[in-house]
């Protein structure tokens, strides 16, 4: 049934097969292009199902980021996959609202749904004051009302629970950009390379050339003898840049080029980005969960049990980046949240359209393959069928420019505003089962997120720990938008 007998191989094979079944739209134009693939596999005992996929390696520069929530600023595979996973989770909530049953969710045995009530103290405040407070908190990392207003959804008393028998496995075809991609690539002695050939590729979409450090023995030998005994040592490098305010990279030769453990931002198209590296984002998910602020108002945090990595796998670097940078415990975390350390596994299986495999292809003009411009997001829908969302430069692919802001069907279903509107619709359906966030057409996106007190408190606890206190982002410029008044958005 599967090649290899390990969990990592099984997860990778399931994701590869799901990707192979997708149509060609958005996939790399082989042999000219390659991409990175990420997927989420749901495991319920002997039952396995791939529920979300994402491809991509691009990120928009700060100058091209849009403030109305309609454009994806970060299209790396892990981020696209996680957004597709949110679509899957929302679809499961939709099914629960309609049928009373769900693969993922169940009524919490700890409390009655109607006993969970949202406090209205915060929401009776003047909307302009709330917007100003939201902007202040986005800039400072604080949480609106977390100290003075408590919702039962900010504690462990969610009226919805995740099926305890489920496990979620995250697969990534290539090691995450940022800290996880900095690792030793071996030593050359007298021209013999002891490193794996696969470790010479660069993770990010703006490759950094490898420069070797020459280490010679100072034992009085002749120049010819020293030449024969010369050693060349280096590390695999990342194009992700250390955030401003940190010690930064020393940029020395070989192993002295990078400093490990730092927060990093992704390289982008044109101008620099404010998007944190995938290593940093996955590490954050290990504390606040991968469900995001909106969903955390009605469901508990969801953590990936396993992270499986394909190309450029280095266990030491992955553990450092995704787990070891976190403290043993964060006492200030609200109930229900924890410091989660996923099992990290490799796989012997290689992604057909990955960068490593692209070396097997030779284009007619002899040009080196490059990263694909398009990204694919795919998710299983609880009502049957699946969502396929293909984007390019952060927008839904194939939509004429003059139609982009006319109808909701022209938006990427993975965009912030589309996910927000979908969440609002799900909450309306769930209102007959239990307490849900109030719906206000004039509400801003940042206000809706700040209502997730438990999540915001967990995020604040995470950001208080070095090096995460140096976390950067686009702040209020990309979060102070209302729901769109587009055709089809009723």
Short mmCIF file of C-alpha atoms in Angstrom, two decimals:
data_model
loop_
_atom_site.label_atom_id
_atom_site.label_comp_id
_atom_site.label_asym_id
_atom_site.label_seq_id
_atom_site.Cartn_x
_atom_site.Cartn_y
_atom_site.Cartn_z
CA UNK A 1 0.00 0.00 0.00
CA UNK A 2 2.82 2.41 0.81
CA UNK A 3 6.51 2.76 0.17
CA UNK A 4 8.39 2.46 3.43
CA UNK A 5 6.82 1.56 6.74
CA UNK A 6 7.24 4.76 8.76
CA UNK A 7 4.67 7.36 9.75
CA UNK A 8 6.58 10.03 7.84
CA UNK A 9 6.44 8.04 4.61
CA UNK A 10 2.76 7.28 5.07
CA UNK A 11 1.85 10.94 5.61
CA UNK A 12 4.00 12.05 2.66
CA UNK A 13 2.55 9.42 0.35
CA UNK A 14 -1.02 10.38 1.23
CA UNK A 15 -0.34 14.06 0.51
CA UNK A 16 1.51 13.28 -2.75
CA UNK A 17 -1.37 11.16 -4.00
CA UNK A 18 -3.93 13.84 -3.12
CA UNK A 19 -1.84 16.41 -5.01
CA UNK A 20 -1.54 14.11 -8.03
CA UNK A 21 -5.33 13.94 -8.26
CA UNK A 22 -5.67 17.73 -8.56
CA UNK A 23 -6.15 19.32 -11.98
CA UNK A 24 -3.19 20.99 -13.69
CA UNK A 25 -4.31 24.54 -12.93
CA UNK A 26 -1.74 26.26 -10.73
CA UNK A 27 0.77 23.41 -10.83
CA UNK A 28 4.36 24.06 -11.98
CA UNK A 29 5.08 24.14 -15.70
CA UNK A 30 7.65 21.34 -15.77
CA UNK A 31 10.52 21.50 -16.61
CA UNK A 32 10.68 25.28 -16.20
CA UNK A 33 9.17 25.47 -12.69
CA UNK A 34 9.09 23.75 -9.33
CA UNK A 35 7.09 24.37 -6.15
CA UNK A 36 6.77 23.42 -2.49
CA UNK A 37 3.86 21.32 -1.23
CA UNK A 38 2.27 21.20 2.22
CA UNK A 39 -0.66 19.12 3.39
CA UNK A 40 -2.70 18.25 6.49
CA UNK A 41 -3.63 14.63 7.08
CA UNK A 42 -6.42 13.79 9.52
CA UNK A 43 -5.99 10.45 11.28
CA UNK A 44 -8.88 8.79 13.11
CA UNK A 45 -7.50 5.41 14.14
CA UNK A 46 -7.12 3.32 10.97
CA UNK A 47 -8.88 6.00 8.89
CA UNK A 48 -6.66 8.50 7.07
CA UNK A 49 -7.76 11.50 5.02
CA UNK A 50 -5.91 14.41 3.43
CA UNK A 51 -8.10 17.41 4.27
CA UNK A 52 -6.03 20.38 3.07
CA UNK A 53 -3.22 21.13 0.62
CA UNK A 54 -1.17 24.18 -0.28
CA UNK A 55 1.60 24.94 -2.76
CA UNK A 56 3.78 27.97 -3.32
CA UNK A 57 6.99 29.79 -2.44
CA UNK A 58 6.18 33.46 -3.13
CA UNK A 59 5.60 36.43 -0.84
CA UNK A 60 4.52 39.97 -1.70
CA UNK A 61 6.77 42.88 -0.85
CA UNK A 62 5.56 45.44 1.68
CA UNK A 63 4.79 47.98 -1.05
CA UNK A 64 2.24 45.71 -2.73
CA UNK A 65 0.38 44.47 0.35
CA UNK A 66 -3.31 45.42 0.33
CA UNK A 67 -5.13 46.75 3.38
CA UNK A 68 -8.64 45.48 2.64
CA UNK A 69 -8.02 41.78 3.31
CA UNK A 70 -8.57 40.70 -0.30
CA UNK A 71 -4.98 39.78 -1.22
CA UNK A 72 -2.77 37.02 0.13
CA UNK A 73 0.52 38.62 1.18
CA UNK A 74 2.16 35.28 2.01
CA UNK A 75 1.79 32.43 -0.47
CA UNK A 76 4.31 29.96 0.92
CA UNK A 77 2.98 26.41 0.89
CA UNK A 78 2.69 26.09 4.67
CA UNK A 79 0.63 29.29 4.94
CA UNK A 80 -1.64 28.43 1.99
CA UNK A 81 -2.17 24.95 3.45
CA UNK A 82 -3.03 26.31 6.88
CA UNK A 83 -5.57 28.71 5.33
CA UNK A 84 -7.08 25.81 3.39
CA UNK A 85 -7.24 23.90 6.67
CA UNK A 86 -9.30 26.76 8.13
CA UNK A 87 -11.74 26.31 5.24
CA UNK A 88 -12.00 22.62 6.13
CA UNK A 89 -12.62 23.38 9.82
CA UNK A 90 -15.28 25.96 8.98
CA UNK A 91 -16.99 23.49 6.66
CA UNK A 92 -17.08 20.95 9.50
CA UNK A 93 -18.75 23.52 11.73
CA UNK A 94 -21.24 24.21 8.95
CA UNK A 95 -22.09 20.51 8.76
CA UNK A 96 -22.46 20.38 12.53
CA UNK A 97 -24.90 23.29 12.42
CA UNK A 98 -27.00 21.60 9.75
CA UNK A 99 -26.89 17.94 10.79
CA UNK A 100 -25.80 18.02 14.42
CA UNK A 101 -22.83 15.78 13.62
CA UNK A 102 -19.25 16.36 12.48
CA UNK A 103 -16.10 14.34 11.84
CA UNK A 104 -13.99 16.81 13.81
CA UNK A 105 -16.22 18.53 16.37
CA UNK A 106 -18.57 17.43 19.09
CA UNK A 107 -20.43 19.08 21.92
CA UNK A 108 -18.14 19.56 24.88
CA UNK A 109 -18.98 17.16 27.73
CA UNK A 110 -17.76 19.81 30.20
CA UNK A 111 -20.57 22.30 29.79
CA UNK A 112 -23.95 23.07 28.29
CA UNK A 113 -23.79 25.04 25.04
CA UNK A 114 -26.17 27.75 26.23
CA UNK A 115 -24.17 28.27 29.44
CA UNK A 116 -21.39 29.80 27.32
CA UNK A 117 -22.28 33.44 27.00
CA UNK A 118 -20.26 36.23 25.42
CA UNK A 119 -19.81 39.30 27.55
CA UNK A 120 -21.26 42.43 25.96
CA UNK A 121 -19.31 44.93 28.08
CA UNK A 122 -16.61 45.44 25.49
CA UNK A 123 -18.94 45.62 22.51
CA UNK A 124 -21.12 48.37 23.95
CA UNK A 125 -18.17 50.74 23.72
CA UNK A 126 -18.13 53.39 21.03
CA UNK A 127 -16.99 51.81 17.76
CA UNK A 128 -14.48 54.58 17.04
CA UNK A 129 -12.90 54.13 20.47
CA UNK A 130 -12.74 50.40 19.93
CA UNK A 131 -11.05 50.92 16.56
CA UNK A 132 -8.46 53.20 18.16
CA UNK A 133 -7.88 50.68 20.94
CA UNK A 134 -7.55 47.94 18.35
CA UNK A 135 -4.90 49.92 16.50
CA UNK A 136 -2.99 50.53 19.74
CA UNK A 137 -3.05 46.84 20.63
CA UNK A 138 -1.99 45.76 17.17
CA UNK A 139 1.02 48.02 17.51
CA UNK A 140 1.89 46.97 21.07
CA UNK A 141 0.90 43.31 21.03
CA UNK A 142 -1.52 43.79 23.95
CA UNK A 143 -4.99 42.28 24.08
CA UNK A 144 -8.12 44.40 24.08
CA UNK A 145 -10.14 43.90 27.25
CA UNK A 146 -8.40 40.64 28.16
CA UNK A 147 -7.82 41.83 31.72
CA UNK A 148 -11.28 43.27 32.36
CA UNK A 149 -13.60 41.24 30.15
CA UNK A 150 -13.70 37.48 30.16
CA UNK A 151 -15.73 35.31 27.85
CA UNK A 152 -16.16 31.65 28.67
CA UNK A 153 -14.56 31.12 25.25
CA UNK A 154 -11.41 32.76 26.59
CA UNK A 155 -11.03 29.88 29.05
CA UNK A 156 -11.07 26.13 28.59
CA UNK A 157 -14.88 26.13 28.63
CA UNK A 158 -15.60 26.02 24.90
CA UNK A 159 -18.96 24.46 24.19
CA UNK A 160 -17.46 22.72 21.18
CA UNK A 161 -14.67 20.18 21.52
CA UNK A 162 -12.40 18.42 19.05
CA UNK A 163 -12.89 14.67 18.75
CA UNK A 164 -10.20 13.32 21.12
CA UNK A 165 -9.46 10.38 18.83
CA UNK A 166 -8.23 12.61 16.01
CA UNK A 167 -4.66 13.46 15.11
CA UNK A 168 -3.51 16.09 12.62
CA UNK A 169 -0.25 15.61 10.73
CA UNK A 170 1.43 18.45 8.80
CA UNK A 171 3.57 17.51 5.80
CA UNK A 172 5.99 19.90 4.06
CA UNK A 173 7.91 18.79 0.97
CA UNK A 174 10.90 21.01 1.84
CA UNK A 175 12.20 22.30 5.14
CA UNK A 176 10.50 25.55 6.25
CA UNK A 177 12.21 28.80 5.34
CA UNK A 178 13.98 30.65 8.11
CA UNK A 179 15.78 29.13 11.08
CA UNK A 180 14.96 25.50 10.19
CA UNK A 181 16.86 25.82 6.92
CA UNK A 182 20.18 26.71 8.54
CA UNK A 183 22.20 23.55 9.09
CA UNK A 184 25.62 22.07 8.40
CA UNK A 185 26.09 20.78 4.88
CA UNK A 186 29.23 18.83 5.62
CA UNK A 187 32.94 19.15 5.08
CA UNK A 188 35.14 18.90 2.02
CA UNK A 189 38.61 17.50 2.55
CA UNK A 190 41.03 17.30 -0.37
CA UNK A 191 38.15 17.75 -2.80
CA UNK A 192 35.96 14.98 -1.36
CA UNK A 193 32.49 16.16 -0.35
CA UNK A 194 31.10 14.36 2.66
CA UNK A 195 27.78 16.21 2.59
CA UNK A 196 24.63 15.02 0.92
CA UNK A 197 24.22 16.39 -2.58
CA UNK A 198 20.66 17.42 -1.84
CA UNK A 199 21.83 19.88 0.78
CA UNK A 200 23.15 22.34 -1.80
CA UNK A 201 19.77 23.74 -2.80
CA UNK A 202 18.46 26.92 -1.20
CA UNK A 203 15.03 26.97 0.43
CA UNK A 204 13.78 30.44 -0.42
CA UNK A 205 12.66 31.95 -3.68
CA UNK A 206 15.64 34.31 -3.73
CA UNK A 207 18.56 31.86 -3.40
CA UNK A 208 21.69 32.95 -1.60
CA UNK A 209 24.95 31.67 -3.08
CA UNK A 210 26.93 29.36 -0.85
CA UNK A 211 30.35 30.70 0.12
CA UNK A 212 32.87 28.31 1.62
CA UNK A 213 35.15 28.94 4.54
CA UNK A 214 38.77 27.84 4.13
CA UNK A 215 40.34 26.44 7.27
CA UNK A 216 44.04 25.71 7.11
CA UNK A 217 46.24 24.05 9.70
CA UNK A 218 48.87 26.37 11.15
CA UNK A 219 51.34 23.67 12.06
CA UNK A 220 54.30 24.87 9.99
CA UNK A 221 53.59 22.73 6.93
CA UNK A 222 54.41 24.00 3.46
CA UNK A 223 51.91 25.74 1.23
CA UNK A 224 51.52 22.65 -0.92
CA UNK A 225 50.95 20.49 2.14
CA UNK A 226 48.42 22.98 3.56
CA UNK A 227 46.60 22.98 0.22
CA UNK A 228 46.16 19.22 0.39
CA UNK A 229 44.93 19.38 3.97
CA UNK A 230 42.52 22.25 3.37
CA UNK A 231 39.02 21.83 4.75
CA UNK A 232 35.95 23.65 3.49
CA UNK A 233 33.01 23.90 5.89
CA UNK A 234 29.66 25.59 5.39
CA UNK A 235 25.99 25.72 6.33
CA UNK A 236 22.91 25.63 4.21
CA UNK A 237 21.68 29.19 3.93
CA UNK A 238 18.30 30.87 3.91
CA UNK A 239 17.17 33.95 2.06
CA UNK A 240 15.02 34.92 5.07
CA UNK A 241 16.42 38.04 6.72
CA UNK A 242 16.95 38.52 10.45
CA UNK A 243 14.43 41.02 11.86
CA UNK A 244 15.65 44.50 12.64
CA UNK A 245 16.65 44.99 16.24
CA UNK A 246 18.15 41.50 16.61
CA UNK A 247 21.86 40.77 16.66
CA UNK A 248 21.55 39.84 13.00
CA UNK A 249 23.73 37.54 10.95
CA UNK A 250 27.50 38.02 11.20
CA UNK A 251 27.78 37.31 7.43
CA UNK A 252 31.18 35.75 7.90
CA UNK A 253 32.63 32.93 5.81
CA UNK A 254 31.16 29.44 5.92
CA UNK A 255 29.62 28.50 9.24
CA UNK A 256 30.03 32.07 10.44
CA UNK A 257 27.54 33.42 7.90
CA UNK A 258 24.30 32.87 9.87
CA UNK A 259 23.33 33.16 13.52
CA UNK A 260 20.76 30.51 14.46
CA UNK A 261 17.63 30.94 16.55
CA UNK A 262 16.74 34.38 15.18
CA UNK A 263 13.35 35.60 14.00
CA UNK A 264 13.38 36.14 10.24
CA UNK A 265 11.21 37.70 7.55
CA UNK A 266 10.67 36.17 4.13
CA UNK A 267 12.25 37.51 0.99
CA UNK A 268 9.66 38.92 -1.39
CA UNK A 269 8.95 40.08 -4.89
CA UNK A 270 10.67 43.44 -5.17
CA UNK A 271 10.63 45.23 -1.81
CA UNK A 272 11.31 43.55 1.52
CA UNK A 273 8.43 41.84 3.31
CA UNK A 274 7.06 41.96 6.83
CA UNK A 275 5.92 38.32 6.69
CA UNK A 276 7.57 36.15 9.28
CA UNK A 277 9.37 33.02 8.09
CA UNK A 278 7.55 29.69 8.05
CA UNK A 279 9.85 28.43 10.82
CA UNK A 280 8.61 31.25 13.04
CA UNK A 281 4.94 30.84 12.09
CA UNK A 282 4.92 27.10 12.74
CA UNK A 283 6.62 27.72 16.09
CA UNK A 284 3.85 30.20 16.94
CA UNK A 285 1.21 27.60 16.01
CA UNK A 286 2.81 25.34 18.64
CA UNK A 287 1.55 27.78 21.30
CA UNK A 288 -1.61 29.48 19.99
CA UNK A 289 -2.77 26.62 17.75
CA UNK A 290 -3.34 26.66 14.00
CA UNK A 291 -7.06 27.54 14.10
CA UNK A 292 -6.53 31.30 14.26
CA UNK A 293 -8.19 34.01 16.32
CA UNK A 294 -11.67 33.88 14.79
CA UNK A 295 -12.29 30.16 15.19
CA UNK A 296 -10.75 30.16 18.67
CA UNK A 297 -13.87 32.00 19.86
CA UNK A 298 -15.90 28.80 19.48
CA UNK A 299 -13.37 25.94 19.35
CA UNK A 300 -10.30 25.07 21.45
CA UNK A 301 -6.78 25.33 19.99
CA UNK A 302 -5.76 22.66 17.48
CA UNK A 303 -2.13 21.52 17.40
CA UNK A 304 -0.36 19.46 14.76
CA UNK A 305 0.68 16.15 16.31
CA UNK A 306 3.42 15.58 13.75
CA UNK A 307 5.48 17.66 11.32
CA UNK A 308 6.89 15.63 8.43
CA UNK A 309 9.57 17.19 6.23
CA UNK A 310 10.91 16.00 2.87
CA UNK A 311 13.82 17.75 1.13
CA UNK A 312 16.59 19.39 3.17
CA UNK A 313 15.49 17.56 6.32
CA UNK A 314 17.78 18.16 9.29
CA UNK A 315 16.38 17.03 12.63
CA UNK A 316 18.68 19.20 14.76
CA UNK A 317 17.76 22.38 12.87
CA UNK A 318 14.04 21.53 12.80
CA UNK A 319 13.91 20.85 16.53
CA UNK A 320 15.77 24.06 17.23
CA UNK A 321 13.50 26.17 15.02
CA UNK A 322 10.10 24.63 15.80
CA UNK A 323 10.48 23.48 19.39
CA UNK A 324 13.68 24.28 21.28
CA UNK A 325 13.26 28.06 20.97
CA UNK A 326 10.16 27.75 23.15
CA UNK A 327 10.49 27.64 26.95
CA UNK A 328 9.55 24.53 28.87
CA UNK A 329 6.41 26.24 30.09
CA UNK A 330 4.54 29.55 29.82
CA UNK A 331 2.70 30.07 33.13
CA UNK A 332 0.83 33.07 31.71
CA UNK A 333 -0.94 30.98 29.05
CA UNK A 334 -4.74 30.89 29.52
CA UNK A 335 -6.45 27.55 30.19
CA UNK A 336 -6.68 25.32 27.15
CA UNK A 337 -3.41 26.57 25.63
CA UNK A 338 -0.02 24.99 26.10
CA UNK A 339 3.52 24.76 24.77
CA UNK A 340 3.11 21.95 22.28
CA UNK A 341 6.10 20.07 20.86
CA UNK A 342 5.14 18.10 17.73
CA UNK A 343 6.92 14.95 16.71
CA UNK A 344 9.29 15.83 13.86
CA UNK A 345 9.86 13.19 11.21
CA UNK A 346 11.56 12.88 7.85
CA UNK A 347 10.49 10.90 4.82
CA UNK A 348 12.35 9.03 2.11
CA UNK A 349 9.69 9.98 -0.46
CA UNK A 350 10.30 12.97 -2.70
CA UNK A 351 7.73 15.34 -4.16
CA UNK A 352 7.57 15.00 -7.96
CA UNK A 353 7.35 18.76 -8.57
CA UNK A 354 9.84 19.73 -5.86
CA UNK A 355 13.09 21.59 -6.33
CA UNK A 356 15.24 18.52 -5.76
CA UNK A 357 13.37 16.57 -8.42
CA UNK A 358 13.49 19.56 -10.80
CA UNK A 359 17.21 18.89 -11.23
CA UNK A 360 16.19 15.82 -13.21
CA UNK A 361 14.50 17.97 -15.83
CA UNK A 362 16.29 19.93 -18.51
CA UNK A 363 14.43 22.63 -20.44
CA UNK A 364 14.93 22.96 -24.17
CA UNK A 365 16.70 26.31 -23.79
CA UNK A 366 18.89 24.96 -21.00
CA UNK A 367 17.59 27.42 -18.39
CA UNK A 368 17.58 26.45 -14.73
CA UNK A 369 14.08 25.71 -13.31
CA UNK A 370 12.59 28.44 -11.13
CA UNK A 371 9.79 28.62 -8.52
CA UNK A 372 6.25 28.58 -9.87
CA UNK A 373 4.39 31.87 -9.71
CA UNK A 374 1.00 30.36 -8.86
CA UNK A 375 -0.16 28.84 -5.59
CA UNK A 376 -2.81 26.18 -5.11
CA UNK A 377 -5.04 25.89 -2.07
CA UNK A 378 -7.30 22.86 -1.74
CA UNK A 379 -9.60 21.71 1.04
CA UNK A 380 -12.17 18.98 1.61
CA UNK A 381 -15.61 20.43 2.29
CA UNK A 382 -17.80 18.87 4.94
CA UNK A 383 -20.85 19.04 2.69
CA UNK A 384 -19.08 17.01 0.00
CA UNK A 385 -16.77 18.05 -2.77
CA UNK A 386 -13.72 20.25 -2.33
CA UNK A 387 -12.49 23.81 -2.67
CA UNK A 388 -9.80 24.52 -5.27
CA UNK A 389 -8.33 28.02 -5.01
CA UNK A 390 -5.56 29.05 -7.43
CA UNK A 391 -3.87 32.40 -6.85
CA UNK A 392 -1.08 34.38 -8.45
CA UNK A 393 0.51 37.42 -6.83
CA UNK A 394 -1.98 37.03 -4.00
CA UNK A 395 -5.11 37.26 -6.17
CA UNK A 396 -7.41 34.67 -7.65
CA UNK A 397 -5.86 33.55 -10.90
CA UNK A 398 -7.63 34.35 -14.16
CA UNK A 399 -9.80 37.22 -12.92
CA UNK A 400 -9.63 40.37 -15.09
CA UNK A 401 -8.38 43.41 -13.19
CA UNK A 402 -11.61 45.41 -13.55
CA UNK A 403 -13.67 42.54 -12.08
CA UNK A 404 -11.53 41.85 -9.01
CA UNK A 405 -13.51 44.08 -6.63
CA UNK A 406 -16.99 43.56 -8.09
CA UNK A 407 -18.21 40.17 -6.85
CA UNK A 408 -17.18 37.96 -3.99
CA UNK A 409 -16.73 35.03 -6.38
CA UNK A 410 -13.67 36.82 -7.76
CA UNK A 411 -11.93 36.81 -4.38
CA UNK A 412 -9.60 34.08 -3.18
CA UNK A 413 -11.53 31.96 -0.70
CA UNK A 414 -8.34 31.91 1.38
CA UNK A 415 -8.14 35.69 1.78
CA UNK A 416 -8.69 37.22 5.20
CA UNK A 417 -11.95 38.89 4.28
CA UNK A 418 -13.37 35.75 2.62
CA UNK A 419 -12.52 33.59 5.63
CA UNK A 420 -14.03 36.21 7.94
CA UNK A 421 -17.31 36.34 6.02
CA UNK A 422 -17.43 32.55 5.94
CA UNK A 423 -16.85 32.43 9.69
CA UNK A 424 -19.66 34.92 10.24
CA UNK A 425 -22.06 32.79 8.19
CA UNK A 426 -21.11 29.68 10.17
CA UNK A 427 -21.70 31.49 13.45
CA UNK A 428 -25.20 32.50 12.36
CA UNK A 429 -26.01 28.84 11.68
CA UNK A 430 -24.54 27.73 15.01
CA UNK A 431 -26.46 30.33 17.03
CA UNK A 432 -29.29 27.87 17.68
CA UNK A 433 -26.83 25.46 19.35
CA UNK A 434 -24.83 27.76 21.58
CA UNK A 435 -23.37 31.18 22.16
CA UNK A 436 -21.57 32.65 19.14
CA UNK A 437 -19.85 35.99 18.49
CA UNK A 438 -22.24 38.83 17.67
CA UNK A 439 -22.49 39.92 14.05
CA UNK A 440 -22.03 43.60 13.25
CA UNK A 441 -21.76 44.70 9.59
CA UNK A 442 -19.78 47.80 10.65
CA UNK A 443 -17.23 45.84 12.69
CA UNK A 444 -13.59 45.92 11.68
CA UNK A 445 -11.52 42.78 11.19
CA UNK A 446 -9.11 43.69 13.98
CA UNK A 447 -12.05 44.09 16.41
CA UNK A 448 -13.38 40.66 15.48
CA UNK A 449 -9.99 39.11 16.25
CA UNK A 450 -9.55 41.02 19.50
CA UNK A 451 -12.79 39.43 20.75
CA UNK A 452 -10.85 36.14 20.99
CA UNK A 453 -9.56 36.89 24.48
CA UNK A 454 -7.99 33.53 25.18
CA UNK A 455 -6.20 33.46 21.85
CA UNK A 456 -4.97 37.04 22.25
CA UNK A 457 -3.70 36.27 25.75
CA UNK A 458 -1.87 33.19 24.45
CA UNK A 459 -0.37 35.23 21.62
CA UNK A 460 0.74 37.92 24.07
CA UNK A 461 2.41 35.27 26.25
CA UNK A 462 4.20 33.91 23.19
CA UNK A 463 5.37 37.36 22.07
CA UNK A 464 6.71 38.13 25.55
CA UNK A 465 9.33 35.39 25.25
CA UNK A 466 12.65 36.14 23.48
CA UNK A 467 13.32 35.94 20.59
CA UNK A 468 9.61 36.21 19.74
CA UNK A 469 9.36 39.62 21.37
CA UNK A 470 10.94 40.91 18.16
CA UNK A 471 8.02 39.67 16.05
CA UNK A 472 7.11 42.02 13.21
CA UNK A 473 4.10 42.28 10.93
CA UNK A 474 2.03 44.66 8.87
CA UNK A 475 -0.04 45.70 11.90
CA UNK A 476 -3.16 47.83 11.61
CA UNK A 477 -2.52 48.66 7.95
CA UNK A 478 -3.78 45.22 6.96
CA UNK A 479 -6.35 44.58 9.71
CA UNK A 480 -8.58 47.65 9.98
CA UNK A 481 -11.03 46.78 7.23
CA UNK A 482 -14.78 46.02 7.41
CA UNK A 483 -16.68 43.20 5.74
CA UNK A 484 -16.89 43.81 2.02
CA UNK A 485 -20.06 45.10 0.44
CA UNK A 486 -19.65 43.09 -2.75
CA UNK A 487 -22.20 41.35 -4.86
CA UNK A 488 -22.92 37.88 -3.49
CA UNK A 489 -21.70 38.72 0.04
CA UNK A 490 -25.06 38.73 1.79
#
